[in-house]
JSON list of C-alpha atoms in Angstrom, two decimals:
[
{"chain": "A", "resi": 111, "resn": "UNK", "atom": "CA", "xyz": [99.69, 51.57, -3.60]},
{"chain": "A", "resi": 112, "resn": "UNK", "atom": "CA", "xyz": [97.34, 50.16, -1.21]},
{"chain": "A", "resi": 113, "resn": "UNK", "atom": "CA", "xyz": [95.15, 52.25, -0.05]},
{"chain": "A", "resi": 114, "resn": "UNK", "atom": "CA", "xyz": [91.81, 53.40, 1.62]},
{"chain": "A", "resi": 115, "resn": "UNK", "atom": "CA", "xyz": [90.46, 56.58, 1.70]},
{"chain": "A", "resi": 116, "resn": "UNK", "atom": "CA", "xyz": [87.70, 58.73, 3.45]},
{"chain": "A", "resi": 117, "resn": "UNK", "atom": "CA", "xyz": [87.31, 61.67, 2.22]},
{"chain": "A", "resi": 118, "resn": "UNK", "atom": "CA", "xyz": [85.14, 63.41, 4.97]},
{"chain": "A", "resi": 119, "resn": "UNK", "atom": "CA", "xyz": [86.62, 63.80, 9.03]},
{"chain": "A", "resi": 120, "resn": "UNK", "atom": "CA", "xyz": [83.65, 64.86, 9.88]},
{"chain": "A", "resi": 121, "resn": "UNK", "atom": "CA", "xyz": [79.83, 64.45, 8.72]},
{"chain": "A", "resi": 122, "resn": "UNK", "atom": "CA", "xyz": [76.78, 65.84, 10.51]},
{"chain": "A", "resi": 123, "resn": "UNK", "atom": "CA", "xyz": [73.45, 64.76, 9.89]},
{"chain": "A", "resi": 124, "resn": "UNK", "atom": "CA", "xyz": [70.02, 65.22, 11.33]},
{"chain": "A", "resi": 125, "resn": "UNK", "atom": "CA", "xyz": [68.52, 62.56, 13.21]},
{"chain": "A", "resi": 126, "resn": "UNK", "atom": "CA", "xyz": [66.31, 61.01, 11.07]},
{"chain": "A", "resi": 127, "resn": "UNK", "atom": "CA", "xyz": [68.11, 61.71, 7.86]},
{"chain": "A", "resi": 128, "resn": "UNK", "atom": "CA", "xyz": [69.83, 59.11, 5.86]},
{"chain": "A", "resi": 129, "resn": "UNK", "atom": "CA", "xyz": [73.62, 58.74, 6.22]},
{"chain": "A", "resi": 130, "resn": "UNK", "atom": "CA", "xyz": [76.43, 57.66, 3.65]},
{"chain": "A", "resi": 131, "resn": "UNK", "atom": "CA", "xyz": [79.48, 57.20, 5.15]},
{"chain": "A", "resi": 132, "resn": "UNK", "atom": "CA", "xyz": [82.27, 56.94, 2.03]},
{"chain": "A", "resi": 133, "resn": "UNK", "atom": "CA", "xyz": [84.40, 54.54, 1.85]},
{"chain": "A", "resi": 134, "resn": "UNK", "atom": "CA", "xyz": [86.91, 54.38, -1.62]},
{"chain": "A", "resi": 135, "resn": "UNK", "atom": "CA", "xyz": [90.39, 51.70, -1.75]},
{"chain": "A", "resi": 136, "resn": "UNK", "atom": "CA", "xyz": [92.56, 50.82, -4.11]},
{"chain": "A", "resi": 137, "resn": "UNK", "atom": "CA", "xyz": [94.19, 47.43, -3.84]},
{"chain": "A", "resi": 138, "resn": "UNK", "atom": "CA", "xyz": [96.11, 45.22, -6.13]},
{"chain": "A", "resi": 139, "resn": "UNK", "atom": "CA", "xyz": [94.17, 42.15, -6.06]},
{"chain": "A", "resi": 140, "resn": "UNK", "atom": "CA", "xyz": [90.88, 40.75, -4.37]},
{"chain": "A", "resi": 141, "resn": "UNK", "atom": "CA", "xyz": [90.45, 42.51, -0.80]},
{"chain": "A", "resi": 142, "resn": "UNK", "atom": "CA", "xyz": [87.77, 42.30, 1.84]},
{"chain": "A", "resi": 143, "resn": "UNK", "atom": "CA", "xyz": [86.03, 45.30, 3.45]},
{"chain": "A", "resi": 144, "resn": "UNK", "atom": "CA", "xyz": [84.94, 46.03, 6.72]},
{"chain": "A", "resi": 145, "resn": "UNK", "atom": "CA", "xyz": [83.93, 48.92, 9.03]},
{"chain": "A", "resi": 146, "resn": "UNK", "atom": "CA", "xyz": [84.94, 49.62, 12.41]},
{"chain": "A", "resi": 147, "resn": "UNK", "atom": "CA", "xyz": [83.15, 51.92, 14.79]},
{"chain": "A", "resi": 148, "resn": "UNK", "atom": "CA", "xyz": [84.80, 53.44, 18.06]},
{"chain": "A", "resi": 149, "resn": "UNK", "atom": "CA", "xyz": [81.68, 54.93, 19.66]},
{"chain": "A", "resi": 150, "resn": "UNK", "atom": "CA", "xyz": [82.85, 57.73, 23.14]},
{"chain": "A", "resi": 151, "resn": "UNK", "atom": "CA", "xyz": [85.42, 55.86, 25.54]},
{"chain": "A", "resi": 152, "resn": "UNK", "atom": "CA", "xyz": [85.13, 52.65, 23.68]},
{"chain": "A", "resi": 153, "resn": "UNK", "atom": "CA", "xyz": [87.20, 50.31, 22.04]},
{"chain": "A", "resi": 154, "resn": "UNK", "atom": "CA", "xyz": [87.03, 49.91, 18.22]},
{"chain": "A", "resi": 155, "resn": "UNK", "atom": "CA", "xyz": [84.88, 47.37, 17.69]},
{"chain": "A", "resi": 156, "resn": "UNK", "atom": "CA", "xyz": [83.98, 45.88, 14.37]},
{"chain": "A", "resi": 157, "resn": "UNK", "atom": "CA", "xyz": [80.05, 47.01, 12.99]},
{"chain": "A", "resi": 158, "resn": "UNK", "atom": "CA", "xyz": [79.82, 45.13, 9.57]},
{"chain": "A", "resi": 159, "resn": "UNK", "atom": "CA", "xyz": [81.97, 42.94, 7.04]},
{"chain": "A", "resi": 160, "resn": "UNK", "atom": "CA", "xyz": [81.19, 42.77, 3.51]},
{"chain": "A", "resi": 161, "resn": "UNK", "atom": "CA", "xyz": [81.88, 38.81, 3.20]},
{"chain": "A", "resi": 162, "resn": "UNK", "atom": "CA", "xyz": [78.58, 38.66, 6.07]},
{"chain": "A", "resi": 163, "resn": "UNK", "atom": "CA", "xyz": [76.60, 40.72, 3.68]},
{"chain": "A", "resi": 164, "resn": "UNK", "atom": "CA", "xyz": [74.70, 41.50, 6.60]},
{"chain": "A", "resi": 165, "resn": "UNK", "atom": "CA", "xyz": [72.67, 44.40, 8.28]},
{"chain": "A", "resi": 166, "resn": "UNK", "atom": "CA", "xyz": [73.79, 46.05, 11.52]},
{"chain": "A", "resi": 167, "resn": "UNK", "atom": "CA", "xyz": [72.13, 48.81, 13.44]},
{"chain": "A", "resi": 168, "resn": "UNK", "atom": "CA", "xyz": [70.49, 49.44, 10.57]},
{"chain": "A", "resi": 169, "resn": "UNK", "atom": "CA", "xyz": [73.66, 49.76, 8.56]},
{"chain": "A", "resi": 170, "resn": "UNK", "atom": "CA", "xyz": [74.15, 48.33, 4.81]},
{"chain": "A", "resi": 171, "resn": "UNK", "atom": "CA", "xyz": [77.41, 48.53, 2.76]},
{"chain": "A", "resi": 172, "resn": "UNK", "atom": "CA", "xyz": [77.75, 47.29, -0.75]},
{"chain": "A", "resi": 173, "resn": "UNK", "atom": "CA", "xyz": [81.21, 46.19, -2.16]},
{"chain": "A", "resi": 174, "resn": "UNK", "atom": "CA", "xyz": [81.33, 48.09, -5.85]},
{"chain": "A", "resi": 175, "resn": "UNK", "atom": "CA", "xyz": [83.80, 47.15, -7.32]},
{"chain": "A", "resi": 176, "resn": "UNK", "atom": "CA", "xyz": [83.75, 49.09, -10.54]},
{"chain": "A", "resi": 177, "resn": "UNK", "atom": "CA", "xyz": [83.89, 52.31, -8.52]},
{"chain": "A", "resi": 178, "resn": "UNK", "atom": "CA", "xyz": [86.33, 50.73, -5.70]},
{"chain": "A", "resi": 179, "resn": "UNK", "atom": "CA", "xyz": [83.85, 51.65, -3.00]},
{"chain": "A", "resi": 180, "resn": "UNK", "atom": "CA", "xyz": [82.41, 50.63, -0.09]},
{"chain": "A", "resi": 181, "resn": "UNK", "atom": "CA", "xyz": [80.15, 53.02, 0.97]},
{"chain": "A", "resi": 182, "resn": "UNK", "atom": "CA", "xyz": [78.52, 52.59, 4.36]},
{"chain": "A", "resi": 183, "resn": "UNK", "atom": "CA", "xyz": [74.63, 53.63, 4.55]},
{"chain": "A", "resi": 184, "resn": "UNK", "atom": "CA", "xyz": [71.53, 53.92, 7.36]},
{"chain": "A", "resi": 185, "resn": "UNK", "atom": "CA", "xyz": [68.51, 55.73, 5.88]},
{"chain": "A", "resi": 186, "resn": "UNK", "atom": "CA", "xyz": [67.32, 57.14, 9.09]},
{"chain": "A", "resi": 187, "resn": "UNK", "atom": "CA", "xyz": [69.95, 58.25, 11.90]},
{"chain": "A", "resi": 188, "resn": "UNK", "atom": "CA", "xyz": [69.83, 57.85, 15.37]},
{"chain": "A", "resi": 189, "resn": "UNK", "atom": "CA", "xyz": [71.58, 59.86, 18.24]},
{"chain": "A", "resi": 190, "resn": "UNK", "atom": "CA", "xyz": [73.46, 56.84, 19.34]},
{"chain": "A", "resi": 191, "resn": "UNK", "atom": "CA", "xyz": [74.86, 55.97, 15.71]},
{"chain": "A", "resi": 192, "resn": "UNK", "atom": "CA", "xyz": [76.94, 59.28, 16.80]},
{"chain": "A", "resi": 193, "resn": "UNK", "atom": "CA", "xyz": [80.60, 57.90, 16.57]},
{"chain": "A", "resi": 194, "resn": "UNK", "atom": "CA", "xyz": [84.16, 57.66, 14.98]},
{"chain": "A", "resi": 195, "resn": "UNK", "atom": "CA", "xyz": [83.87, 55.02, 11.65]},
{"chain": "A", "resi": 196, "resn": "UNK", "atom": "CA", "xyz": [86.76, 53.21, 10.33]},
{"chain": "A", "resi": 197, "resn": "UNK", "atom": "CA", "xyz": [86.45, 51.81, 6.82]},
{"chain": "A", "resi": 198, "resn": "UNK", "atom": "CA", "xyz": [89.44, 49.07, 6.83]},
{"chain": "A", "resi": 199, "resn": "UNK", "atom": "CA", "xyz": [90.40, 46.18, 3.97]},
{"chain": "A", "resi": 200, "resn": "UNK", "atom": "CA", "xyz": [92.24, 43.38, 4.37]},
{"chain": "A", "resi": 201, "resn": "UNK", "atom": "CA", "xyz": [93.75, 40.24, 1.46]},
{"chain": "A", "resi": 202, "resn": "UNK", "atom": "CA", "xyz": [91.86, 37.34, 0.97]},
{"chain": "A", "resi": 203, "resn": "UNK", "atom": "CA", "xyz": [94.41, 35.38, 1.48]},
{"chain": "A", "resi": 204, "resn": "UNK", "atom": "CA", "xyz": [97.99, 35.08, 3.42]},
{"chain": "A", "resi": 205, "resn": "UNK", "atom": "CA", "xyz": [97.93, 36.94, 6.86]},
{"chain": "A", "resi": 206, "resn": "UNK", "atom": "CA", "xyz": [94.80, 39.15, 6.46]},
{"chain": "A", "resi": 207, "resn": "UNK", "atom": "CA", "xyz": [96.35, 42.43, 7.47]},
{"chain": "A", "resi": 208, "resn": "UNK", "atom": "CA", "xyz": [94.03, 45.49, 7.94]},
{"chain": "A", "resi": 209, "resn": "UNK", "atom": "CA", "xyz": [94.91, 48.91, 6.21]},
{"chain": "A", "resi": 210, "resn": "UNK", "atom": "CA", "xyz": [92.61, 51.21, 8.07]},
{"chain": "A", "resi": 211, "resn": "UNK", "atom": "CA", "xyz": [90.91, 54.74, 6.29]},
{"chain": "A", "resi": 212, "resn": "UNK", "atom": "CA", "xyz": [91.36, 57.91, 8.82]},
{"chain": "A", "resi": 213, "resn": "UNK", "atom": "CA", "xyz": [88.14, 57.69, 9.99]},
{"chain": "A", "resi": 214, "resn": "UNK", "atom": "CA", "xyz": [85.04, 59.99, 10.00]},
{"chain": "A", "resi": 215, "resn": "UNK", "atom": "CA", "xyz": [83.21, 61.39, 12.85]},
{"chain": "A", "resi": 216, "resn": "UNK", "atom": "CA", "xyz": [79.67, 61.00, 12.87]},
{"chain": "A", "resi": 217, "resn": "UNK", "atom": "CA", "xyz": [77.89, 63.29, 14.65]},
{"chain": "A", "resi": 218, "resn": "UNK", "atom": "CA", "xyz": [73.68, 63.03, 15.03]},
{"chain": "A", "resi": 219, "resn": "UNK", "atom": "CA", "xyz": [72.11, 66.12, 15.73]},
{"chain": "A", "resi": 220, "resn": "UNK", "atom": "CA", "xyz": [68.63, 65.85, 17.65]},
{"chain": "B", "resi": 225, "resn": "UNK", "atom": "CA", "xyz": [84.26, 40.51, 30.58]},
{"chain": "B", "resi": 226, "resn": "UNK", "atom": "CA", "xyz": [87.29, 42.98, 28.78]},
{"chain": "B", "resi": 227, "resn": "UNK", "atom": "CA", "xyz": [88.87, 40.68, 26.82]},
{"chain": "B", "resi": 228, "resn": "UNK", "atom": "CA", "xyz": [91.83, 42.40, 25.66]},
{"chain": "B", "resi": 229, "resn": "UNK", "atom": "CA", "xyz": [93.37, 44.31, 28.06]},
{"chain": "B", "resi": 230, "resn": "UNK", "atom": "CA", "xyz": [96.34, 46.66, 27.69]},
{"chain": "B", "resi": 231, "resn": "UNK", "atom": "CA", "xyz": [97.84, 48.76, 30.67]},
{"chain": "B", "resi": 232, "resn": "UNK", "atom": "CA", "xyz": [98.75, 51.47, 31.25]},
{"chain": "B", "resi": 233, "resn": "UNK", "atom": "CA", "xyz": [96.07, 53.41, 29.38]},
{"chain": "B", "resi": 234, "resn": "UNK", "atom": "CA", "xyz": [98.25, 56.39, 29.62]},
{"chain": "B", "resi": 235, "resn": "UNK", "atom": "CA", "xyz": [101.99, 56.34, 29.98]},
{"chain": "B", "resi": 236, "resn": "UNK", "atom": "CA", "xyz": [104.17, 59.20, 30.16]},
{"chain": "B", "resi": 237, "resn": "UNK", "atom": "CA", "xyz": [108.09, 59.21, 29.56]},
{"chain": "B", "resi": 238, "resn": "UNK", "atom": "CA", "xyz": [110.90, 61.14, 28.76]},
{"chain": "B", "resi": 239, "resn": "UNK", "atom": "CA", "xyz": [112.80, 61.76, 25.27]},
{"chain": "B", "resi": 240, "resn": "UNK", "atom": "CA", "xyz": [115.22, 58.12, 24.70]},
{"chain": "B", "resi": 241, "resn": "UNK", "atom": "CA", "xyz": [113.60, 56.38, 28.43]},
{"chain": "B", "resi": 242, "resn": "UNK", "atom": "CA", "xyz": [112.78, 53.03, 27.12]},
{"chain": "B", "resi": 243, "resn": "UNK", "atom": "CA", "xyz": [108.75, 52.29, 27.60]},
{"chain": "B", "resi": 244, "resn": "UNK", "atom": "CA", "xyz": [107.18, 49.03, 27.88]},
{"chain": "B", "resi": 245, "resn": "UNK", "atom": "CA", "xyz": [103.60, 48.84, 27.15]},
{"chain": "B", "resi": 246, "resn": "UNK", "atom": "CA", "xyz": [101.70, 45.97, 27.44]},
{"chain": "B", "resi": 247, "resn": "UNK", "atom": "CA", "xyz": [98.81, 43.70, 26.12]},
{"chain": "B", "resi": 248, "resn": "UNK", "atom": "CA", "xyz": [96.50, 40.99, 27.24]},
{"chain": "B", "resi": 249, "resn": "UNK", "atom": "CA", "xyz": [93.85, 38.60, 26.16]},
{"chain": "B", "resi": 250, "resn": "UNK", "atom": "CA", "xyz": [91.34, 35.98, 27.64]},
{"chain": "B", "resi": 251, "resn": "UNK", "atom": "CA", "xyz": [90.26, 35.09, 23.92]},
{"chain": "B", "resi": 252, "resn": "UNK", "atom": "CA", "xyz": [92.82, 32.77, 23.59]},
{"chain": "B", "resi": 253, "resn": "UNK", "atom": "CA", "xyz": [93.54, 34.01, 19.92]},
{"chain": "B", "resi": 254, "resn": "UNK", "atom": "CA", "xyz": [96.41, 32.79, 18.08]},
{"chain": "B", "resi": 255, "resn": "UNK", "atom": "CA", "xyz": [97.56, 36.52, 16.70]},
{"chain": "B", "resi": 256, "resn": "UNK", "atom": "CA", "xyz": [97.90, 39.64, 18.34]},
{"chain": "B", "resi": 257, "resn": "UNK", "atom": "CA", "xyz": [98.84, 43.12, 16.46]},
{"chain": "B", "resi": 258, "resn": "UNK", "atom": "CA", "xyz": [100.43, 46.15, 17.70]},
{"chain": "B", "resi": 259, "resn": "UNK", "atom": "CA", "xyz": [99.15, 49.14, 15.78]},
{"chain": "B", "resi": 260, "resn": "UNK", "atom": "CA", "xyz": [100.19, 52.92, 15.90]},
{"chain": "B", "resi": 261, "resn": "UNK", "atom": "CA", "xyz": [97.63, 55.66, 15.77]},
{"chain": "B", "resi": 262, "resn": "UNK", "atom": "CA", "xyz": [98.68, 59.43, 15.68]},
{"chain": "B", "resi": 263, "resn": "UNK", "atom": "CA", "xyz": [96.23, 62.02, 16.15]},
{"chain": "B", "resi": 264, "resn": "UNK", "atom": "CA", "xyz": [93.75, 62.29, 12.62]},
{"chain": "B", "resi": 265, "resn": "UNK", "atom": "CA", "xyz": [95.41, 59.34, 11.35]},
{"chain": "B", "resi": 266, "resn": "UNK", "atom": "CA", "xyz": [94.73, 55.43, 10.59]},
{"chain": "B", "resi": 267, "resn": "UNK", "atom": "CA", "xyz": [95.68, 52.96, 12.55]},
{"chain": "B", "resi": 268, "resn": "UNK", "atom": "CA", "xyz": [98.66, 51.79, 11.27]},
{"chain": "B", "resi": 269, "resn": "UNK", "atom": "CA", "xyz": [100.07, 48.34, 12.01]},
{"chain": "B", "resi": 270, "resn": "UNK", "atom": "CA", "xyz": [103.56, 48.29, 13.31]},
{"chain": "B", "resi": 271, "resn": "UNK", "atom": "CA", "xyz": [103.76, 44.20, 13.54]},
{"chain": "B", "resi": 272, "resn": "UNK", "atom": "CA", "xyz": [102.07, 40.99, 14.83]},
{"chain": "B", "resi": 273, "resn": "UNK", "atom": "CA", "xyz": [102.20, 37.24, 15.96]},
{"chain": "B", "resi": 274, "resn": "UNK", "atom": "CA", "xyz": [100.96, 34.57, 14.56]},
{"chain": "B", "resi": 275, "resn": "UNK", "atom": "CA", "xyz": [101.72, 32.30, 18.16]},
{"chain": "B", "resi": 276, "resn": "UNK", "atom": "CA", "xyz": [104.95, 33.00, 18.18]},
{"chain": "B", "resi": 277, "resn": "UNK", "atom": "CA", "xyz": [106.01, 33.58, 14.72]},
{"chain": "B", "resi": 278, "resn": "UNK", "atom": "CA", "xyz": [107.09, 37.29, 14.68]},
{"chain": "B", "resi": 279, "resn": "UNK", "atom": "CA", "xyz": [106.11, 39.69, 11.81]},
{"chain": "B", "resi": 280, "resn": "UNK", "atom": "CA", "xyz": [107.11, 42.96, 11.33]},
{"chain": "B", "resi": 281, "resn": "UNK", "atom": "CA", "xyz": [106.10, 45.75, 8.74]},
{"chain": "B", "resi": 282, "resn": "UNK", "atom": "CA", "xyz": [108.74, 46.65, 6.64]},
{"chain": "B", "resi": 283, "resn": "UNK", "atom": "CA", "xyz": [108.20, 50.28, 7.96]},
{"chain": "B", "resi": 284, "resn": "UNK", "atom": "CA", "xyz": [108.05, 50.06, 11.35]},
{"chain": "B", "resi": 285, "resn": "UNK", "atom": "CA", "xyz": [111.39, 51.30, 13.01]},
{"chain": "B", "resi": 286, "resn": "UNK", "atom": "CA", "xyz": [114.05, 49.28, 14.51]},
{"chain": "B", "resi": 287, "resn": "UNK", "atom": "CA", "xyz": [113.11, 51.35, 18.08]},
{"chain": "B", "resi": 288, "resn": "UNK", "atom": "CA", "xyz": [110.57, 49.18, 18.19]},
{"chain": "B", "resi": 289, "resn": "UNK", "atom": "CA", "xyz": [110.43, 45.97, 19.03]},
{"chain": "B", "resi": 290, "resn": "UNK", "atom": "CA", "xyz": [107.98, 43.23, 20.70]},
{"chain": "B", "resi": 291, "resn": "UNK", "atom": "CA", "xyz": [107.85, 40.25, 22.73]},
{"chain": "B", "resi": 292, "resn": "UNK", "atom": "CA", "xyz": [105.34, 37.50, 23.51]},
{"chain": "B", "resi": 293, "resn": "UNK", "atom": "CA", "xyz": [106.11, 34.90, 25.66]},
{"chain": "B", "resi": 294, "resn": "UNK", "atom": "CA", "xyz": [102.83, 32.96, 26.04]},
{"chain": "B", "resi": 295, "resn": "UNK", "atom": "CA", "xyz": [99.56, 33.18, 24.56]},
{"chain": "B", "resi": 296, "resn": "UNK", "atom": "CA", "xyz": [97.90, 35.51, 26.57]},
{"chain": "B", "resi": 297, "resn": "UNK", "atom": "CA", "xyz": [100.58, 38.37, 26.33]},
{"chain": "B", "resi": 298, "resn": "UNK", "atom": "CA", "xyz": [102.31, 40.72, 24.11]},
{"chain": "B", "resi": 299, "resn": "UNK", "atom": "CA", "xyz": [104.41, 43.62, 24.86]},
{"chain": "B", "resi": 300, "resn": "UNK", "atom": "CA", "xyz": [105.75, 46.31, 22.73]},
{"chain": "B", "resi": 301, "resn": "UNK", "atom": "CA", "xyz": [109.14, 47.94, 23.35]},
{"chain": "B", "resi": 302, "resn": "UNK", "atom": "CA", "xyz": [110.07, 51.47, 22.30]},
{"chain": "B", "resi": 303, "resn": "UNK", "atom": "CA", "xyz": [113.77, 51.21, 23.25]},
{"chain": "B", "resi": 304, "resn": "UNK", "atom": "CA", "xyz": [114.87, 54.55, 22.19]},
{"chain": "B", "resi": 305, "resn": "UNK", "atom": "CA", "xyz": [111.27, 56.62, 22.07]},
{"chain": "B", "resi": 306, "resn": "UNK", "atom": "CA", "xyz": [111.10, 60.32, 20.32]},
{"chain": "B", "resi": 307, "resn": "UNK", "atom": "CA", "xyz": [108.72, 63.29, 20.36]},
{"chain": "B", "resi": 308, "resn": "UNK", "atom": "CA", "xyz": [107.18, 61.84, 16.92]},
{"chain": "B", "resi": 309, "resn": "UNK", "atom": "CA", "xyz": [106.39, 58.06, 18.79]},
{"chain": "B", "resi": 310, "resn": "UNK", "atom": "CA", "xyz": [103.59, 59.99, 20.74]},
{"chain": "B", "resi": 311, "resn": "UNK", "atom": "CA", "xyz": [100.70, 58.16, 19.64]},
{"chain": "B", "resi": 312, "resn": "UNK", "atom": "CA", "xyz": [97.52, 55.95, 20.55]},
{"chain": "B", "resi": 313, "resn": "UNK", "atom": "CA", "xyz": [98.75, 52.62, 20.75]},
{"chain": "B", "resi": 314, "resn": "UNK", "atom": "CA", "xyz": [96.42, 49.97, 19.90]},
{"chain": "B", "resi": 315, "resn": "UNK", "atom": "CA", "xyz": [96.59, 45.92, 20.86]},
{"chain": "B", "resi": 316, "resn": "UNK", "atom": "CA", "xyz": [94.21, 43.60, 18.75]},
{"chain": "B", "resi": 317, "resn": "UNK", "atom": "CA", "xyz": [93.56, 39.77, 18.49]},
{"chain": "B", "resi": 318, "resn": "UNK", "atom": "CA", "xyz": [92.29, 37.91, 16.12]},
{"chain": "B", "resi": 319, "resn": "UNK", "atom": "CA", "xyz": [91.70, 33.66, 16.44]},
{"chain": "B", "resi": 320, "resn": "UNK", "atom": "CA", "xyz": [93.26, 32.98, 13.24]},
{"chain": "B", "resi": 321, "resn": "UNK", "atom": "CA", "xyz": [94.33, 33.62, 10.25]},
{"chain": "B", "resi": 322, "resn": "UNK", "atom": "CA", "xyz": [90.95, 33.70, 8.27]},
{"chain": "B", "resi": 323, "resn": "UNK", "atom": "CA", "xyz": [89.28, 36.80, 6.46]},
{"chain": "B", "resi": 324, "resn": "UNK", "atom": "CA", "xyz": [86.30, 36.39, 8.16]},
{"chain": "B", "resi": 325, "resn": "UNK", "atom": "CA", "xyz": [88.05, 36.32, 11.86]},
{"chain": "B", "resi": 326, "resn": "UNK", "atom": "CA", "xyz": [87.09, 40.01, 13.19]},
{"chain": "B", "resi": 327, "resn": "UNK", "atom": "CA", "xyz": [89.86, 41.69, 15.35]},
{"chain": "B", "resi": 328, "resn": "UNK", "atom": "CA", "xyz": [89.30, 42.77, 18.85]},
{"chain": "B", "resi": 329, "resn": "UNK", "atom": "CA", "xyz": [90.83, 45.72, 19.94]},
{"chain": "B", "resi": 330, "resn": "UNK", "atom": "CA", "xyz": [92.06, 47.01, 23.52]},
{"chain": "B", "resi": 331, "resn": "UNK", "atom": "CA", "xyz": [91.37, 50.19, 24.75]},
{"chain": "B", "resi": 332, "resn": "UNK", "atom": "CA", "xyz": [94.62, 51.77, 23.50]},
{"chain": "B", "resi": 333, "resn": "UNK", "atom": "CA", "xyz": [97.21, 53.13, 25.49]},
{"chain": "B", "resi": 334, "resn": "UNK", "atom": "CA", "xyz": [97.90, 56.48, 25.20]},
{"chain": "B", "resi": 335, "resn": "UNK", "atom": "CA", "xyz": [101.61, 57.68, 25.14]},
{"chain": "B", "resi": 336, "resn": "UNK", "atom": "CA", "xyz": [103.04, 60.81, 25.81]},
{"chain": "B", "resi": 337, "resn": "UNK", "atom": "CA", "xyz": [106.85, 61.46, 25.39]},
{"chain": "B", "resi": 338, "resn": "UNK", "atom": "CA", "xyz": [108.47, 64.50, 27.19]}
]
């Protein structure tokens, strides 16, 4: 089955600590990851992409496939990184179709 | 600037009243997704349009249904709505079909059955 899982509704962290947000799927084929943030009374709004292999807000996540994971990552928190995150995959090919996780809270404690 | 739009953001109606919520966009994108988000839960997609090409999860229910008859807007119907359709219920765009075309989400509209 196709899948995406993360394990944790709710992680609280120090500002100034590092934060790893998990992210596991399982997926018959080739998928792409992203994450999605909602921060308060926003939309969801998409933060990274794995294809971009890019850096945003500080945030890194690397595609291992061995493990199925794509785990998201900041080494030092910041209040504002406090949010809802949304690990989601999609084909790489046909009609690109997210399956979203359940999301974890965030929460940055000065 | 919002460039997808749904209204209302909250809609309240009673057990079988049909509901109409609705969805806009000034990004011009060729698809736009309805998806369904209970409380805890993932987003779940209930169907999209590619233009006008209609595609629905095999899962979603026959109570719902969806219409869009231009590019800029997409409604989704609950013709028949229960205490279990209360839910989030989230609009996106995307410009194509290409893995590296982000969706945009709407606010959500937030529906409450009686």
């Amino acid at each position: 089955a196709q899948r995406v899982t993360q394990p944790e509704k709710l992680l609280s962290v120090f500002k100034g600590a590092p934060v790893e947000l998990k992210c596991n799927y399982s997926y018959s084929g080739s998928p792409e990851l992203f994450w999605y943030v909602q921060y308060s009374r926003q939309r969801l709004q998409l933060l990274l992409r794995h294809i971009s292999r890019e850096s945003i807000k500080g945030f890194t996540a690397d595609l291992n496939k061995g493990e199925t994971s794509f785990h998201l990552k900041k080494p030092f928190a910041q209040e504002e990184d406090s949010a809802m995150y949304y690990c989601a995959l999609t084909s790489t090919s046909g009609t690109y179709k997210y399956i979203f996780g359940t999301g974890t809270r965030l929460k940055v404690l000065a | 600037d919002a460039m997808v739009i749904q209204n209302p953001r909250y809609q309240v109606t009673q057990f079988g009243k049909p509901v109409t919520l609705s969805c806009s966009q000034t990004l011009n994108h060729n698809v736009m997704y309805w998806y369904q988000q209970k409380s805890s839960q993932a987003p779940k997609l209930l169907f999209h349009y590619y233009d006008k090409d209609f595609n629905n999860e095999a899962d979603t229910p026959d109570n719902f249904q969806s219409r869009r008859p231009n590019t800029s807007f997409c409604f989704l119907d609950i013709r028949s709505p229960g205490l279990g359709d209360a839910a989030m219920y989230l609009c996106a765009t995307s410009r194509d079909y290409r893995v590296s075309d982000e969706q945009y989400f709407g606010p959500g509209t937030r529906l409450t059955v009686t």
